[in-house]
């Protein structure tokens, strides 16, 4: 087995950390190292990590940051410390099937892939329900097919937990998480990596369990600051993809679907937040020829995403009505 570095950022994760670490230690894969990056937790996360890991035979390291630097910095710290041929960024409050590393690493090694990801399910603690993520990208092997599947609503993945990456690929590509980004940093990382990868593989097996609970960051994602961070992350990643990919089909998806969709979402987030002043300021950009060209290009995807083009028409000719319809 090739060594896998499991990087786990932990900030006040005492309620779930022991269960998460136990599921990682129980992997039926022989060669892994656990790297905990304690992001200046004020609860018992550090003590729990020491207790669980010291009682296992798995190699491990615990790195404590001097102050809370949010998840992007924690993941970058873990990535710098990693020694494995593959890296896996696992959240401190989730669960994983014992076959996760065996299956994904087997695919990565056997088919020489830079990135491999698997199916996942969502578990909601308040209701006790499981909801499988919709992923229909069954035969995907290339970045082009990843973007095509994403544009066709065959997958909706914005996080890194159910992915493994070849570390040498990340190093040579100089990929890291955008520090200071409070939401959307993982989606940005994944899309940048996919754009540069030579081979991306999907495994249908549901091997990752994403736990939804009231104290997690994603529960606050509707806050204006979070949505603003998300949209900035998306603009950064689309710009990166356009600058670095040589694949014509990928550029087509970004220019004619991804960028228009992100621009429309910017207006929608302001309207939903009831921020009339910011929305009005934003509408001024519609006077710029380049902005209108980007939004108008969505007509090329009208067969797949007709609502996107009609949202553009509403923004172009009925801005006040669009605000009223989307408010709240």
Coordinates of N, CA and C in Angstrom, one line a residue, residues 151-309:
X151 N -22.0 20.4 -15.3 CA -23.0 21.3 -16.1 C -24.3 20.7 -16.3
X152 N -24.3 19.3 -16.5 CA -25.5 18.6 -16.7 C -26.3 18.1 -15.5
X153 N -25.8 18.7 -14.3 CA -26.5 18.3 -13.0 C -26.3 16.8 -12.7
X154 N -25.3 16.2 -13.2 CA -25.1 14.8 -12.8 C -24.2 14.6 -11.6
X155 N -23.6 15.7 -11.1 CA -22.9 15.8 -9.8 C -23.0 17.2 -9.3
X156 N -23.0 17.3 -8.0 CA -22.9 18.6 -7.4 C -22.0 18.5 -6.2
X157 N -20.7 18.6 -6.4 CA -19.7 18.4 -5.4 C -18.9 19.7 -5.2
X158 N -18.9 20.2 -4.0 CA -18.2 21.4 -3.8 C -17.2 21.2 -2.6
X159 N -16.9 20.0 -2.2 CA -16.0 19.8 -1.1 C -14.9 18.8 -1.4
X160 N -14.0 18.7 -0.5 CA -12.8 17.8 -0.7 C -12.9 16.5 0.1
X161 N -13.8 16.3 1.0 CA -13.7 15.2 1.9 C -13.8 13.8 1.2
X162 N -14.5 13.7 0.1 CA -14.6 12.4 -0.5 C -13.7 12.2 -1.7
X163 N -12.6 13.0 -1.7 CA -11.6 13.0 -2.8 C -10.2 12.5 -2.2
X164 N -9.4 11.8 -3.0 CA -8.0 11.7 -2.7 C -7.2 12.3 -3.8
X165 N -6.1 12.9 -3.5 CA -5.2 13.5 -4.5 C -3.8 13.0 -4.5
X166 N -3.2 12.8 -5.6 CA -1.8 12.4 -5.6 C -1.0 13.7 -5.2
X167 N -0.2 13.5 -4.2 CA 0.5 14.6 -3.5 C 1.5 15.3 -4.5
X168 N 2.2 14.4 -5.3 CA 3.2 15.0 -6.2 C 2.5 15.9 -7.3
X169 N 1.3 15.5 -7.7 CA 0.5 16.3 -8.6 C 0.2 17.7 -8.0
X170 N -0.3 17.7 -6.7 CA -0.6 18.9 -6.0 C 0.7 19.8 -5.9
X171 N 1.8 19.2 -5.6 CA 3.0 19.9 -5.4 C 3.5 20.6 -6.7
X172 N 3.5 19.8 -7.8 CA 4.0 20.3 -9.1 C 3.0 21.4 -9.6
X173 N 1.8 21.2 -9.3 CA 0.8 22.2 -9.7 C 0.7 23.4 -8.8
X174 N 1.4 23.4 -7.7 CA 1.4 24.5 -6.7 C 0.0 24.8 -6.2
X175 N -0.7 23.8 -6.0 CA -2.1 23.9 -5.5 C -2.2 24.0 -4.0
X176 N -3.0 24.9 -3.5 CA -3.2 25.1 -2.1 C -4.6 25.8 -1.9
X177 N -5.0 25.8 -0.7 CA -6.3 26.4 -0.3 C -6.1 28.0 -0.2
X178 N -7.1 28.7 -0.6 CA -7.0 30.2 -0.5 C -7.2 30.6 0.9
X179 N -6.2 31.1 1.5 CA -6.2 31.4 2.9 C -7.0 32.7 3.1
X180 N -7.8 32.8 4.2 CA -8.7 33.9 4.4 C -10.1 33.7 3.9
X181 N -10.3 32.7 3.1 CA -11.6 32.4 2.5 C -12.4 31.6 3.6
X182 N -13.5 32.1 4.0 CA -14.3 31.4 5.1 C -15.3 30.4 4.6
X183 N -15.6 30.5 3.3 CA -16.6 29.5 2.7 C -16.3 29.4 1.2
X184 N -16.3 28.1 0.7 CA -16.1 27.9 -0.7 C -14.7 27.6 -1.1
X185 N -13.8 27.5 -0.1 CA -12.4 27.3 -0.3 C -12.2 25.9 -0.9
X186 N -13.0 24.9 -0.4 CA -12.8 23.5 -0.9 C -13.3 23.3 -2.3
X187 N -14.4 24.0 -2.7 CA -14.8 23.9 -4.0 C -13.8 24.5 -5.0
X188 N -13.2 25.6 -4.6 CA -12.2 26.3 -5.4 C -11.0 25.4 -5.6
X189 N -10.6 24.7 -4.5 CA -9.5 23.8 -4.6 C -9.8 22.6 -5.5
X190 N -10.9 22.0 -5.4 CA -11.3 20.9 -6.2 C -11.3 21.2 -7.7
X191 N -12.0 22.4 -8.0 CA -12.1 22.7 -9.4 C -10.8 23.1 -10.1
X192 N -9.9 23.7 -9.3 CA -8.6 24.0 -9.8 C -7.8 22.7 -10.1
X193 N -7.9 21.8 -9.1 CA -7.2 20.5 -9.3 C -7.7 19.8 -10.5
X194 N -9.0 19.7 -10.7 CA -9.6 19.0 -11.8 C -9.2 19.6 -13.1
X195 N -9.1 20.9 -13.2 CA -8.7 21.6 -14.4 C -7.2 21.2 -14.8
X196 N -6.4 20.9 -13.9 CA -5.0 20.6 -14.1 C -4.7 19.1 -14.2
X197 N -5.6 18.3 -13.8 CA -5.3 16.9 -13.7 C -5.3 16.2 -15.1
X198 N -4.5 15.1 -15.1 CA -4.5 14.4 -16.4 C -5.6 13.3 -16.4
X199 N -5.9 12.8 -15.2 CA -7.0 11.8 -15.1 C -7.8 11.9 -13.8
X200 N -9.1 12.0 -13.9 CA -10.0 12.1 -12.7 C -10.9 10.9 -12.8
X201 N -11.0 10.2 -11.7 CA -11.9 9.0 -11.7 C -13.0 9.1 -10.6
X202 N -14.1 8.5 -10.9 CA -15.2 8.4 -10.0 C -15.5 7.0 -9.6
X203 N -15.7 6.7 -8.3 CA -16.1 5.4 -7.8 C -17.5 5.5 -7.3
X204 N -18.4 4.6 -7.8 CA -19.8 4.8 -7.4 C -20.1 4.4 -6.0
X205 N -19.3 3.6 -5.3 CA -19.6 3.2 -4.0 C -19.7 4.4 -3.0
X206 N -20.7 4.3 -2.2 CA -20.9 5.4 -1.2 C -20.1 5.1 0.0
X207 N -19.0 5.8 0.2 CA -18.0 5.5 1.2 C -17.7 6.6 2.2
X208 N -18.4 7.7 2.0 CA -18.2 8.8 2.9 C -19.6 9.3 3.5
X209 N -19.6 9.6 4.8 CA -20.9 10.0 5.4 C -20.7 11.4 5.9
X210 N -21.3 12.4 5.3 CA -21.2 13.8 5.7 C -22.3 14.1 6.8
X211 N -21.8 14.5 8.0 CA -22.8 14.7 9.1 C -23.2 16.1 9.2
X212 N -24.5 16.3 9.2 CA -25.1 17.7 9.3 C -25.5 17.9 10.8
X213 N -25.0 18.9 11.4 CA -25.4 19.2 12.8 C -25.4 20.7 13.0
X214 N -26.0 21.2 14.0 CA -26.3 22.6 14.2 C -25.1 23.4 14.4
X215 N -24.0 22.9 14.9 CA -22.8 23.7 15.2 C -21.8 23.9 14.1
X216 N -22.1 23.2 12.9 CA -21.1 23.3 11.9 C -21.2 24.6 11.1
X217 N -20.1 24.9 10.4 CA -20.0 26.1 9.6 C -21.1 26.2 8.5
X218 N -21.3 25.1 7.9 CA -22.2 25.1 6.7 C -23.6 25.5 7.1
X219 N -24.0 25.3 8.4 CA -25.3 25.6 8.9 C -25.5 27.2 8.8
X220 N -24.4 27.9 8.7 CA -24.6 29.4 8.7 C -24.3 30.0 7.3
X221 N -24.4 29.1 6.3 CA -24.0 29.6 5.0 C -24.9 30.6 4.3
X222 N -26.1 30.9 4.9 CA -27.0 31.9 4.3 C -26.6 33.3 4.8
X223 N -25.7 33.4 5.7 CA -25.3 34.7 6.2 C -24.6 35.4 5.0
X224 N -24.9 36.7 4.9 CA -24.3 37.5 3.8 C -22.8 37.3 3.6
X225 N -22.1 37.4 4.7 CA -20.6 37.2 4.6 C -20.2 35.9 4.1
X226 N -20.9 34.8 4.4 CA -20.6 33.5 3.9 C -20.9 33.4 2.4
X227 N -22.0 34.0 2.0 CA -22.4 33.9 0.6 C -21.4 34.8 -0.3
X228 N -21.0 35.9 0.3 CA -20.0 36.7 -0.4 C -18.7 36.0 -0.6
X229 N -18.3 35.3 0.5 CA -17.0 34.5 0.4 C -17.2 33.4 -0.7
X230 N -18.3 32.7 -0.7 CA -18.5 31.7 -1.7 C -18.5 32.2 -3.1
X231 N -19.1 33.3 -3.4 CA -19.1 33.8 -4.7 C -17.7 34.3 -5.2
X232 N -17.0 34.9 -4.2 CA -15.6 35.3 -4.6 C -14.8 34.1 -4.9
X233 N -14.9 33.0 -4.1 CA -14.2 31.8 -4.4 C -14.5 31.2 -5.8
X234 N -15.8 31.3 -6.1 CA -16.2 30.8 -7.5 C -15.6 31.6 -8.6
X235 N -15.6 32.9 -8.4 CA -14.9 33.8 -9.4 C -13.4 33.5 -9.6
X236 N -12.8 33.3 -8.4 CA -11.4 32.9 -8.5 C -11.1 31.6 -9.2
X237 N -11.9 30.6 -8.9 CA -11.7 29.3 -9.5 C -12.0 29.3 -11.0
X238 N -13.0 30.1 -11.4 CA -13.3 30.1 -12.9 C -12.2 30.9 -13.6
X239 N -11.7 31.9 -13.0 CA -10.6 32.6 -13.6 C -9.3 31.8 -13.7
X240 N -9.1 31.0 -12.7 CA -7.9 30.1 -12.7 C -8.1 29.0 -13.8
X241 N -9.3 28.5 -13.9 CA -9.5 27.4 -14.9 C -9.3 28.0 -16.3
X242 N -9.8 29.2 -16.6 CA -9.6 29.8 -17.9 C -8.2 30.1 -18.2
X243 N -7.4 30.4 -17.2 CA -6.0 30.8 -17.4 C -5.1 29.5 -17.6
X244 N -5.5 28.4 -17.0 CA -4.6 27.3 -16.9 C -5.0 26.1 -17.8
X245 N -6.3 25.9 -18.1 CA -6.7 24.8 -18.9 C -6.4 25.0 -20.4
X246 N -6.0 23.9 -21.0 CA -5.8 24.0 -22.5 C -6.9 23.3 -23.2
X247 N -7.9 22.8 -22.4 CA -9.0 22.0 -23.0 C -10.1 22.9 -23.5
X248 N -10.4 22.9 -24.7 CA -11.4 23.8 -25.3 C -12.8 23.6 -24.7
X249 N -13.2 22.3 -24.5 CA -14.5 22.0 -24.0 C -14.7 22.6 -22.5
X250 N -13.6 22.5 -21.7 CA -13.7 23.0 -20.4 C -13.9 24.5 -20.4
X251 N -13.1 25.2 -21.3 CA -13.3 26.7 -21.4 C -14.7 27.0 -21.9
X252 N -15.2 26.2 -22.7 CA -16.6 26.4 -23.2 C -17.6 26.4 -22.0
X253 N -17.5 25.4 -21.1 CA -18.3 25.3 -20.0 C -18.2 26.5 -19.0
X254 N -16.9 26.9 -18.8 CA -16.7 28.0 -17.9 C -17.2 29.3 -18.5
X255 N -16.9 29.6 -19.7 CA -17.3 30.9 -20.3 C -18.8 31.0 -20.5
X256 N -19.4 30.0 -20.9 CA -20.8 30.0 -21.4 C -21.8 29.5 -20.3
X257 N -21.3 28.9 -19.3 CA -22.3 28.5 -18.2 C -21.8 28.9 -16.8
X258 N -20.6 28.5 -16.5 CA -20.1 28.7 -15.1 C -20.1 30.2 -14.7
X259 N -19.5 31.0 -15.5 CA -19.4 32.5 -15.2 C -20.7 33.2 -15.2
X260 N -21.6 32.9 -16.3 CA -22.9 33.6 -16.2 C -23.7 33.1 -14.9
X261 N -23.6 31.8 -14.6 CA -24.3 31.3 -13.4 C -23.8 32.0 -12.2
X262 N -22.5 32.2 -12.0 CA -21.9 32.8 -10.8 C -22.4 34.3 -10.8
X263 N -22.4 35.0 -11.9 CA -22.8 36.4 -11.9 C -24.3 36.5 -11.5
X264 N -25.1 35.7 -12.0 CA -26.5 35.7 -11.7 C -26.7 35.4 -10.2
X265 N -25.9 34.5 -9.7 CA -26.0 34.1 -8.2 C -25.6 35.3 -7.4
X266 N -24.7 36.1 -7.9 CA -24.3 37.3 -7.1 C -25.5 38.3 -6.9
X267 N -26.3 38.5 -8.0 CA -27.5 39.3 -7.9 C -28.5 38.7 -6.9
X268 N -28.7 37.4 -7.1 CA -29.7 36.6 -6.4 C -29.4 36.7 -4.9
X269 N -28.1 36.5 -4.5 CA -27.7 36.5 -3.1 C -28.0 37.9 -2.4
X270 N -27.8 39.0 -3.2 CA -28.1 40.3 -2.6 C -29.6 40.5 -2.4
X271 N -30.4 40.0 -3.4 CA -31.8 40.1 -3.3 C -32.4 39.3 -2.2
X272 N -31.9 38.0 -2.0 CA -32.4 37.2 -0.9 C -32.0 37.7 0.4
X273 N -30.9 38.4 0.5 CA -30.5 39.0 1.8 C -31.2 40.3 2.1
X274 N -32.0 40.8 1.1 CA -32.8 42.0 1.3 C -31.9 43.3 1.2
X275 N -30.7 43.1 0.6 CA -29.8 44.2 0.6 C -30.0 45.1 -0.7
X276 N -31.0 45.9 -0.6 CA -31.4 46.7 -1.8 C -30.3 47.7 -2.3
X277 N -29.6 48.3 -1.3 CA -28.5 49.2 -1.7 C -27.4 48.5 -2.5
X278 N -26.9 47.4 -2.0 CA -25.9 46.6 -2.6 C -26.3 46.1 -4.0
X279 N -27.6 45.6 -4.0 CA -28.1 45.1 -5.3 C -28.2 46.2 -6.3
X280 N -28.6 47.4 -5.9 CA -28.6 48.6 -6.9 C -27.2 48.9 -7.4
X281 N -26.2 48.9 -6.5 CA -24.9 49.2 -6.9 C -24.4 48.1 -7.9
X282 N -24.8 46.9 -7.6 CA -24.3 45.8 -8.5 C -24.9 45.9 -9.9
X283 N -26.2 46.4 -10.0 CA -26.8 46.5 -11.3 C -26.1 47.5 -12.2
X284 N -25.2 48.3 -11.7 CA -24.5 49.2 -12.5 C -23.5 48.5 -13.5
X285 N -23.1 47.3 -13.0 CA -22.1 46.6 -13.8 C -22.8 46.1 -15.1
X286 N -24.1 46.0 -15.1 CA -24.8 45.5 -16.3 C -24.7 46.5 -17.5
X287 N -24.2 47.7 -17.2 CA -24.0 48.7 -18.3 C -22.7 48.3 -19.1
X288 N -21.8 47.5 -18.4 CA -20.6 47.2 -19.1 C -20.8 46.2 -20.2
X289 N -20.2 46.4 -21.3 CA -20.4 45.5 -22.4 C -19.9 44.1 -22.1
X290 N -18.8 44.0 -21.5 CA -18.2 42.7 -21.2 C -19.1 41.8 -20.3
X291 N -19.7 42.5 -19.3 CA -20.6 41.8 -18.4 C -21.8 41.3 -19.1
X292 N -22.4 42.1 -19.9 CA -23.6 41.7 -20.7 C -23.2 40.6 -21.6
X293 N -22.0 40.6 -22.2 CA -21.6 39.5 -23.1 C -21.5 38.2 -22.4
X294 N -20.9 38.2 -21.2 CA -20.8 37.0 -20.4 C -22.2 36.4 -20.1
X295 N -23.1 37.3 -19.6 CA -24.4 36.8 -19.3 C -25.2 36.3 -20.5
X296 N -25.0 37.0 -21.6 CA -25.7 36.7 -22.9 C -25.2 35.3 -23.4
X297 N -23.9 35.0 -23.1 CA -23.4 33.7 -23.6 C -24.1 32.5 -23.1
X298 N -24.9 32.7 -22.0 CA -25.6 31.6 -21.4 C -26.7 31.0 -22.4
X299 N -26.9 31.8 -23.5 CA -27.9 31.3 -24.4 C -27.4 30.0 -25.1
X300 N -26.1 29.8 -25.1 CA -25.6 28.6 -25.7 C -25.9 27.3 -24.9
X301 N -26.3 27.6 -23.7 CA -26.7 26.4 -22.8 C -28.2 26.4 -22.6
X302 N -29.0 27.1 -23.4 CA -30.4 27.3 -23.2 C -31.2 25.9 -23.2
X303 N -30.7 25.0 -24.0 CA -31.3 23.7 -24.0 C -31.2 22.9 -22.7
X304 N -30.0 23.1 -22.0 CA -29.8 22.4 -20.8 C -30.2 23.3 -19.6
X305 N -30.0 24.6 -19.6 CA -30.3 25.5 -18.5 C -31.0 26.7 -19.0
X306 N -32.3 26.5 -19.4 CA -33.0 27.7 -19.9 C -33.3 28.8 -18.9
X307 N -33.4 28.3 -17.6 CA -33.7 29.3 -16.6 C -32.5 30.3 -16.4
X308 N -31.3 29.9 -16.7 CA -30.2 30.8 -16.5 C -30.3 32.0 -17.5
X309 N -30.6 31.7 -18.8 CA -30.7 32.7 -19.8 C -31.9 33.7 -19.5

